[in-house]
Short mmCIF file of C-alpha atoms in Angstrom, two decimals:
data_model
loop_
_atom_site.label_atom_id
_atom_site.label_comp_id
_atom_site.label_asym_id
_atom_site.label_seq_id
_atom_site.Cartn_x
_atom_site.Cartn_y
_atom_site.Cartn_z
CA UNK A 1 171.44 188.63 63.95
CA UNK A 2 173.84 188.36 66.71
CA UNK A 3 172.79 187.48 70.45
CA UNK A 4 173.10 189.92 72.92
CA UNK A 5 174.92 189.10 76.58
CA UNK A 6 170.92 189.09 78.18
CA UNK A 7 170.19 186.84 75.86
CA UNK A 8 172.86 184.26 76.28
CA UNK A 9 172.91 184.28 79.65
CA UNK A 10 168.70 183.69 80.14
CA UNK A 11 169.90 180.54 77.85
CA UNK A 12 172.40 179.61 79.59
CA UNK A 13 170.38 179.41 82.92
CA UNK A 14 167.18 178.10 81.32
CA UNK A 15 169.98 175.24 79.69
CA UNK A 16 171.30 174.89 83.58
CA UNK A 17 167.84 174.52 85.21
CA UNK A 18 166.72 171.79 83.04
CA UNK A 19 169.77 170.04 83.61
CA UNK A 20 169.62 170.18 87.19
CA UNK A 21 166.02 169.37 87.10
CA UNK A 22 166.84 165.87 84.57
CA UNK A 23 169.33 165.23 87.46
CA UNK A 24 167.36 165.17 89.46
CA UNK A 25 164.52 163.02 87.92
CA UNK A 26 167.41 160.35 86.86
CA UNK A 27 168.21 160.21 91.06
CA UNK A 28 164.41 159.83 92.01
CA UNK A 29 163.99 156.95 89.48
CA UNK A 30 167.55 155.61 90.57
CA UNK A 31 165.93 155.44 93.94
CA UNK A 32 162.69 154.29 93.07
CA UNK A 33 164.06 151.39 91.24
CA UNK A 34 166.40 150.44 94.09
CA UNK A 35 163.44 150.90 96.85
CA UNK A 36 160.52 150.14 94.90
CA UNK A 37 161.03 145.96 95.64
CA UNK A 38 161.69 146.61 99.25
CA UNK A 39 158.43 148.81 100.18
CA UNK A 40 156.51 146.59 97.84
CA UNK A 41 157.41 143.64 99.30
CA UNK A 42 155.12 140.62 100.75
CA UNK A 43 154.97 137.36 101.40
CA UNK A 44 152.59 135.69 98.70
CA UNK A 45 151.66 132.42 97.49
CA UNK A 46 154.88 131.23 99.36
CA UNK A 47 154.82 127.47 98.86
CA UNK A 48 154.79 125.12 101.89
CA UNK A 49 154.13 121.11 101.62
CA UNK A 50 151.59 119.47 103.63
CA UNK A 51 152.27 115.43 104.77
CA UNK A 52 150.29 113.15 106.89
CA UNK A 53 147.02 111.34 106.66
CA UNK A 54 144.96 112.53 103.71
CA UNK A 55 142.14 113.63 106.27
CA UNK A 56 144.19 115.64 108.68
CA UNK A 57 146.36 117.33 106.06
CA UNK A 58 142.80 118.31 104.32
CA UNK A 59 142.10 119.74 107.79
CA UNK A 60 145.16 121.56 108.66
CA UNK A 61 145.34 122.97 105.04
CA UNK A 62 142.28 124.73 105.02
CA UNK A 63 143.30 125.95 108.68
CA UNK A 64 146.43 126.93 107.10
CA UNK A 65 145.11 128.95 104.19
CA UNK A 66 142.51 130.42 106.66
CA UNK A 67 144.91 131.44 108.78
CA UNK A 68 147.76 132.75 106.54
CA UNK A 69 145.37 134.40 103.76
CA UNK A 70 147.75 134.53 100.60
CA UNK A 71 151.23 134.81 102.59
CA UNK A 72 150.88 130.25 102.18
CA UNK A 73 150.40 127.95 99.84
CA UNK A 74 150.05 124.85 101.08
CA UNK A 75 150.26 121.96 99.14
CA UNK A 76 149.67 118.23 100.04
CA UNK A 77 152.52 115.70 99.55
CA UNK A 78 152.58 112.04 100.67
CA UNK A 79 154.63 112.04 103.35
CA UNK A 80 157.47 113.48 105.70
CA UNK A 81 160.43 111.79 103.33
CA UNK A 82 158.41 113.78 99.92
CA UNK A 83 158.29 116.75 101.64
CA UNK A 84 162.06 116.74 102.21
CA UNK A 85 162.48 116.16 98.89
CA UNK A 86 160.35 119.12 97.43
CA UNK A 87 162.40 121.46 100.08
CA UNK A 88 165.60 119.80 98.67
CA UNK A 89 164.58 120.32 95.06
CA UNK A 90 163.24 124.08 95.84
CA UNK A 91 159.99 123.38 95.43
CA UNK A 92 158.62 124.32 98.73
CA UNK A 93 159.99 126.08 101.30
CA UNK A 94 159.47 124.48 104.22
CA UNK A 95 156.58 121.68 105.01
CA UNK A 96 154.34 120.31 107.86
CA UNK A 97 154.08 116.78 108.56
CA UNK A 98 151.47 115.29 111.01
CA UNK A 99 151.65 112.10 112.90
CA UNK A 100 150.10 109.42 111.22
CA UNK A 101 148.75 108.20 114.95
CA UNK A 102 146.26 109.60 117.06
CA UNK A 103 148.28 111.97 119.86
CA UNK A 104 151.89 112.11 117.53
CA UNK A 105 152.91 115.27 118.00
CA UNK A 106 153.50 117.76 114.07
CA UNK A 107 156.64 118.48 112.97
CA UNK A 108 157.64 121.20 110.94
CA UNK A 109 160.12 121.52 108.79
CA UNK A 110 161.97 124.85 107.35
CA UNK A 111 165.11 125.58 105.13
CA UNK A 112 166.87 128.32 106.61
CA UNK A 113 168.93 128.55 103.44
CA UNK A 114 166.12 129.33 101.04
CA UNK A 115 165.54 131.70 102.96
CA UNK A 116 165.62 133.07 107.05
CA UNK A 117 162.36 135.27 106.86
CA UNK A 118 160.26 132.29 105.77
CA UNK A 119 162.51 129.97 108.45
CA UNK A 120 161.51 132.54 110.90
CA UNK A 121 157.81 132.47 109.74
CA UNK A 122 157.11 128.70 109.73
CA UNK A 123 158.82 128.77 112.75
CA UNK A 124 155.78 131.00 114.60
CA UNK A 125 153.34 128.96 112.90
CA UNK A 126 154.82 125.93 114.72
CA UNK A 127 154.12 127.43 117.68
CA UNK A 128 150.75 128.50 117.05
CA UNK A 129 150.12 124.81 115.84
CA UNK A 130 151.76 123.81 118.94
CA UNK A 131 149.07 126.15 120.94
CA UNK A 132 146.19 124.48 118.66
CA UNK A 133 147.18 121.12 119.56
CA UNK A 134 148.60 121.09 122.75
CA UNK A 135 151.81 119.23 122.16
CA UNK A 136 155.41 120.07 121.49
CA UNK A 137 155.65 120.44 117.51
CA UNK A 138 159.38 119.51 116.66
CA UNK A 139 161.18 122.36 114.19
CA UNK A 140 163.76 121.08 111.99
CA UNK A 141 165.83 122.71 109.69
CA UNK A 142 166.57 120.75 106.23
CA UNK A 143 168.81 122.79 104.83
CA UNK A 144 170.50 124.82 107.45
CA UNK A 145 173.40 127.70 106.63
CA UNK A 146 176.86 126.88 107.21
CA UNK A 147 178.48 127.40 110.86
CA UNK A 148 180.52 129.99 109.28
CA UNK A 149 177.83 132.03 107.56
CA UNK A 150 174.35 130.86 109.96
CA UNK A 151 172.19 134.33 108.52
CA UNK A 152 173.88 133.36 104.38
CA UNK A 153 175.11 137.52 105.27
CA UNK A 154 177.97 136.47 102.68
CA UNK A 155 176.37 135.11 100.34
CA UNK A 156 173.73 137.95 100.11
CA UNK A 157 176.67 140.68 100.19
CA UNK A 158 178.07 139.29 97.14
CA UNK A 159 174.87 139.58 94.99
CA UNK A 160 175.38 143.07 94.38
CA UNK A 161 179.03 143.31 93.67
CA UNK A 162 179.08 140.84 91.54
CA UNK A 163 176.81 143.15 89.36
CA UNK A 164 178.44 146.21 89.82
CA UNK A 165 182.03 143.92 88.85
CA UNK A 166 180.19 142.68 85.66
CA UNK A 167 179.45 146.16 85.11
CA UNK A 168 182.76 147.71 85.69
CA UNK A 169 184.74 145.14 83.42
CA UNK A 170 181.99 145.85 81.03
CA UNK A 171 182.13 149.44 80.90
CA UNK A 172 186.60 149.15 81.26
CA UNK A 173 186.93 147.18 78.79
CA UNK A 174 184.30 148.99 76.12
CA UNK A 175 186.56 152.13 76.71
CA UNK A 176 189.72 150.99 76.72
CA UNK A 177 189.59 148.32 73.97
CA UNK A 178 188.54 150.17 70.55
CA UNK A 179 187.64 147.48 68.43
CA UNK A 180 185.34 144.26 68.88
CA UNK A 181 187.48 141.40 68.03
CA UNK A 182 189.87 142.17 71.01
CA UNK A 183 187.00 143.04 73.01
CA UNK A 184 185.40 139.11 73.02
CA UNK A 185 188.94 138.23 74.19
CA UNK A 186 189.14 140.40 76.94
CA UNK A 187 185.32 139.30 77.76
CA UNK A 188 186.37 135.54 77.95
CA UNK A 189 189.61 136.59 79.50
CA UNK A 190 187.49 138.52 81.87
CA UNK A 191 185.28 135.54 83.09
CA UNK A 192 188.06 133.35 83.66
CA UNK A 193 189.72 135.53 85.83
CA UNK A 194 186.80 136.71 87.85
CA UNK A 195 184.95 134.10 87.91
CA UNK A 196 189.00 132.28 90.24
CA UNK A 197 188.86 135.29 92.00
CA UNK A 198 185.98 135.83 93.90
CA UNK A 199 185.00 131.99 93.83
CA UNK A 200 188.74 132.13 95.69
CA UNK A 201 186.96 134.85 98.20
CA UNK A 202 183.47 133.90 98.55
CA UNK A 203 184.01 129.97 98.79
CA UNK A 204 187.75 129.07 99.65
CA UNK A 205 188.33 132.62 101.65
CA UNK A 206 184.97 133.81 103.09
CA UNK A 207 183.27 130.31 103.28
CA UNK A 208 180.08 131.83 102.04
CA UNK A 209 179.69 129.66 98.88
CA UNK A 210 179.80 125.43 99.14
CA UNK A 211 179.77 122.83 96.76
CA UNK A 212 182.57 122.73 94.05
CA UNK A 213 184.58 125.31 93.88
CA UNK A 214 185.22 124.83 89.83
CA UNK A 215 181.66 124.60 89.31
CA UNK A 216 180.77 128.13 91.88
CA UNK A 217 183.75 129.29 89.69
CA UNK A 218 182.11 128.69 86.35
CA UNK A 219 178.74 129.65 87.52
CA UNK A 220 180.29 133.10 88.59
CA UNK A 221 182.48 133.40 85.50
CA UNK A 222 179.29 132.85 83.37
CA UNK A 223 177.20 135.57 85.66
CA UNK A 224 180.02 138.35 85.11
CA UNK A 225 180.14 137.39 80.98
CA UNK A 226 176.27 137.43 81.35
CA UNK A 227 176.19 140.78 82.57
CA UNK A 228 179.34 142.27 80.78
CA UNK A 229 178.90 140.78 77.37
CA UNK A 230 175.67 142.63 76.45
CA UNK A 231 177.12 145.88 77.31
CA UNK A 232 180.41 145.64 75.22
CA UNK A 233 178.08 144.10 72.42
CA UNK A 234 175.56 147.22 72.76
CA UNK A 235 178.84 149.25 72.51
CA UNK A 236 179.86 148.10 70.01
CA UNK A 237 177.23 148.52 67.66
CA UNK A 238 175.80 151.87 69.16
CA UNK A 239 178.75 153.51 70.23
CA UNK A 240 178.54 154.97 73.67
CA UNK A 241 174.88 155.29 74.29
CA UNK A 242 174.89 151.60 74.47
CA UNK A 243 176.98 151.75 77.31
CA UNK A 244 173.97 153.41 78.99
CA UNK A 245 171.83 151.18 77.50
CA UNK A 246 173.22 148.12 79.15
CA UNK A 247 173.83 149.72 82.63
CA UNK A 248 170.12 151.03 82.84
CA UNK A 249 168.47 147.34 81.68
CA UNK A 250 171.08 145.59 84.51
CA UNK A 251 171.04 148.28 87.27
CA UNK A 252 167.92 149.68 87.07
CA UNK A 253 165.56 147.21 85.57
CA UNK A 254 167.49 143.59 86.44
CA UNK A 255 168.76 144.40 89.50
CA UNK A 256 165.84 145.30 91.76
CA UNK A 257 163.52 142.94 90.52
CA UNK A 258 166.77 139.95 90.84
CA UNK A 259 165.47 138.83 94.25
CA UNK A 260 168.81 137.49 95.08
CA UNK A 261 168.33 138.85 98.92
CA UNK A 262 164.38 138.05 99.42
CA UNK A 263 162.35 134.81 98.06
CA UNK A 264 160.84 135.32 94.40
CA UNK A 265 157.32 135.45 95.84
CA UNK A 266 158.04 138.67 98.25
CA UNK A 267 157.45 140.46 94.59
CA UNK A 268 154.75 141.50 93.16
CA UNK A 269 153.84 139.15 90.56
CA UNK A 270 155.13 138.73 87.80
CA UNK A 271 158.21 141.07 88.92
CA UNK A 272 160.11 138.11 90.99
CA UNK A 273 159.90 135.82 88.15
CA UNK A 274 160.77 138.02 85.49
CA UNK A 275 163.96 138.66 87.38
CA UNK A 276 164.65 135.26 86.87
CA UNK A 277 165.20 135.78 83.62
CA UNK A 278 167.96 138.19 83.88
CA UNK A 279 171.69 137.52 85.13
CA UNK A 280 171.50 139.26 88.24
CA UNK A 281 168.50 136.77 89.04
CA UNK A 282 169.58 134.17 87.53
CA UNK A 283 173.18 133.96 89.48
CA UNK A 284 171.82 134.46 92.71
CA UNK A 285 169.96 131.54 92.17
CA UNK A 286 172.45 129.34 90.72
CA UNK A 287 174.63 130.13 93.30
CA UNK A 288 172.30 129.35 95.94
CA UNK A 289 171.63 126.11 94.61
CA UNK A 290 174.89 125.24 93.63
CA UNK A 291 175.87 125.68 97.68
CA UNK A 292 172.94 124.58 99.13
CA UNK A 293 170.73 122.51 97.10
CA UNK A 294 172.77 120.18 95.09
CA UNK A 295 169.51 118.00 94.18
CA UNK A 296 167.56 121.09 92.56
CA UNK A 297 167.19 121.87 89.13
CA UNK A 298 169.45 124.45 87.77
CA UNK A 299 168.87 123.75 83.83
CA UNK A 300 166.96 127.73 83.95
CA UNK A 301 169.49 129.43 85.46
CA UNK A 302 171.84 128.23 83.94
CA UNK A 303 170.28 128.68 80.44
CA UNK A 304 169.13 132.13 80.87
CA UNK A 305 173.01 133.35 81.61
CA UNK A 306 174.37 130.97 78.38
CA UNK A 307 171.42 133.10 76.75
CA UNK A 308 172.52 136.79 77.29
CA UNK A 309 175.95 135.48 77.62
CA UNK A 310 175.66 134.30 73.80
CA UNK A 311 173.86 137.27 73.12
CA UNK A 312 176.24 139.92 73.81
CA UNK A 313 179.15 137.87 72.26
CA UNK A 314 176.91 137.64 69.10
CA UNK A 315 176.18 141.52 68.94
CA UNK A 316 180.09 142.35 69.57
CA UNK A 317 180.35 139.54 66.52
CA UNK A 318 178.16 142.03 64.21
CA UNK A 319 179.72 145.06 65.09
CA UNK A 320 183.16 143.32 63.79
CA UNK A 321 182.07 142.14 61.06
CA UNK A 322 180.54 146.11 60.58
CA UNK A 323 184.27 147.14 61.19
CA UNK A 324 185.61 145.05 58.91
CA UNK A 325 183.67 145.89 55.99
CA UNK A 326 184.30 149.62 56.90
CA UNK A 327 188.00 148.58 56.45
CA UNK A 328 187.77 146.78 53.23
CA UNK A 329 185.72 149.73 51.11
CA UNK A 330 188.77 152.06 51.40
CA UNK A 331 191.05 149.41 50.59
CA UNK A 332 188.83 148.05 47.71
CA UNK A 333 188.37 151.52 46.55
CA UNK A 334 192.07 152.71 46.42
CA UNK A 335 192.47 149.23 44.35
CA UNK A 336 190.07 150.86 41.60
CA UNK A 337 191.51 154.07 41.72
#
């Protein structure tokens, strides 16, 4: 039974019209994934130290928490030279330390480069401390920005395209290399290159990176394999359709929940630290702390991007050995023939 011209065409828009309208569902979740962290977030929990005599940092902690409702968490230390160290090590964010004699005047401390919004908030809660007590509570920043970079705009800007590079090797060299073996070389070949490159730009170019430059240059190149790898492995094994795969778990999932422009706690839990887990996450933050706090810990970060580094190295590994076998039945069965 043949179709007739009505009938093909009522297909043919019916085919059009739910194409346009799966369009257009892909662009609102695009957008909801990309705006969803923004509108959602919050300060919460945000973790500030406490120093001073144990009686007056009871006090001003419960005034704190009173105060701030969940936006602070403030936590007692012993005094002013611990609470520089738990800002230095990430721990806290910024701290207040009160004078151990009657009439000393509070100090607070912040760390503009954890983060400017929660600078800027400790900052207003100096003065309102100020206003409380009547004398002229000191501000000073730990950790300041560089001269060159005083709002860390740099190093923010290159959060993103250093996923959307990771991506785009990823994706070039999936399509243009057709079998897995030449693909891990290109990865590695892709991490050492990149990872010169823009540690060139961002660090001995831009100034927005610090630190070593062969260690920001191995953090990067490890980031871009990180994100890359997992692709070309999932392209490997599934054909094309991992492509998608991979760019919808790092652009869509990874991405917006990487809080590599906003602290972890802005979030809502568990979102900030299950970005952490990903590479986008995970590089912002070793970047950060590579630049800027030299005494934190960076074993996580750095073990989550070996992780899904390894990972997509070990799934391209499958899909050549896959290849290979395909290779050797032909050859084994010509033999018998």
């Amino acid at each position: 039974m043949s179709h007739t011209p009505a009938a093909s065409g009522s297909t043919s828009v019916t085919r059009a019209v739910a194409l346009a309208v799966g369009a257009a569902a892909i662009v609102g979740i695009v957008l909801l994934a990309f705006t969803w962290p923004a509108v959602t977030s919050e300060p919460r929990d945000l973790p500030v130290a406490v120093a001073g005599p144990e009686a007056a940092v009871a006090q001003v902690t419960g005034v704190v928490a009173a105060q701030a409702g969940e936006t602070l968490a403030p936590t007692p230390v012993r005094d002013r030279a611990a609470a520089i160290d738990a800002i230095e090590q990430r721990e806290v964010y910024g701290a207040i330390v009160l004078g151990s004699a009657p009439g000393e005047a509070p100090e607070v401390l912040i760390a503009t480069a954890a983060n400017p919004q929660v600078a800027q908030m400790l900052q207003a809660m100096a003065a309102q401390l100020g206003q409380r007590t009547g004398a002229a509570v000191t501000v000073t920043d730990v950790v300041p920005f560089d001269d060159a970079d005083p709002r860390g705009a740099k190093m923010s800007a290159a959060a993103f395209p250093l996923v959307l590079g990771g991506m785009a090797g990823a994706v070039i060299i999936s399509v243009a290399i057709g079998t897995a073996l030449p693909r891990l070389v290109a990865l590695v070949a892709y991490a050492v290159a990149g990872g010169l490159l823009l540690a060139g730009i961002l660090h001995a170019w831009f100034g927005g990176l610090h630190g070593s430059f062969w260690l920001n240059a191995i953090a990067i190149g490890l980031t871009i394999v990180a994100i890359s790898a997992p692709i070309v492995g999932l392209r490997s094994l599934l054909g094309m359709p991992g492509i998608g795969v991979g760019a919808v778990l790092i652009m869509l999932i990874a991405n917006p929940i990487s809080a590599a422009t906003m602290p972890v706690e802005f979030l809502l839990a568990p979102w900030g630290a299950v970005g952490q887990w990903f590479p986008p996450g995970a590089g912002a933050t070793l970047l950060r702390q590579l630049s800027y706090f030299p005494e934190a810990n960076t074993a996580f970060p750095w073990t989550v991007l070996a992780v899904w580094a390894a990972a997509g190295v070990l799934l391209t590994c499958i899909a050549a050995v896959r290849e290979s076998k395909v290779v050797d039945e032909p050859e084994e069965l010509a033999t018998v023939g």
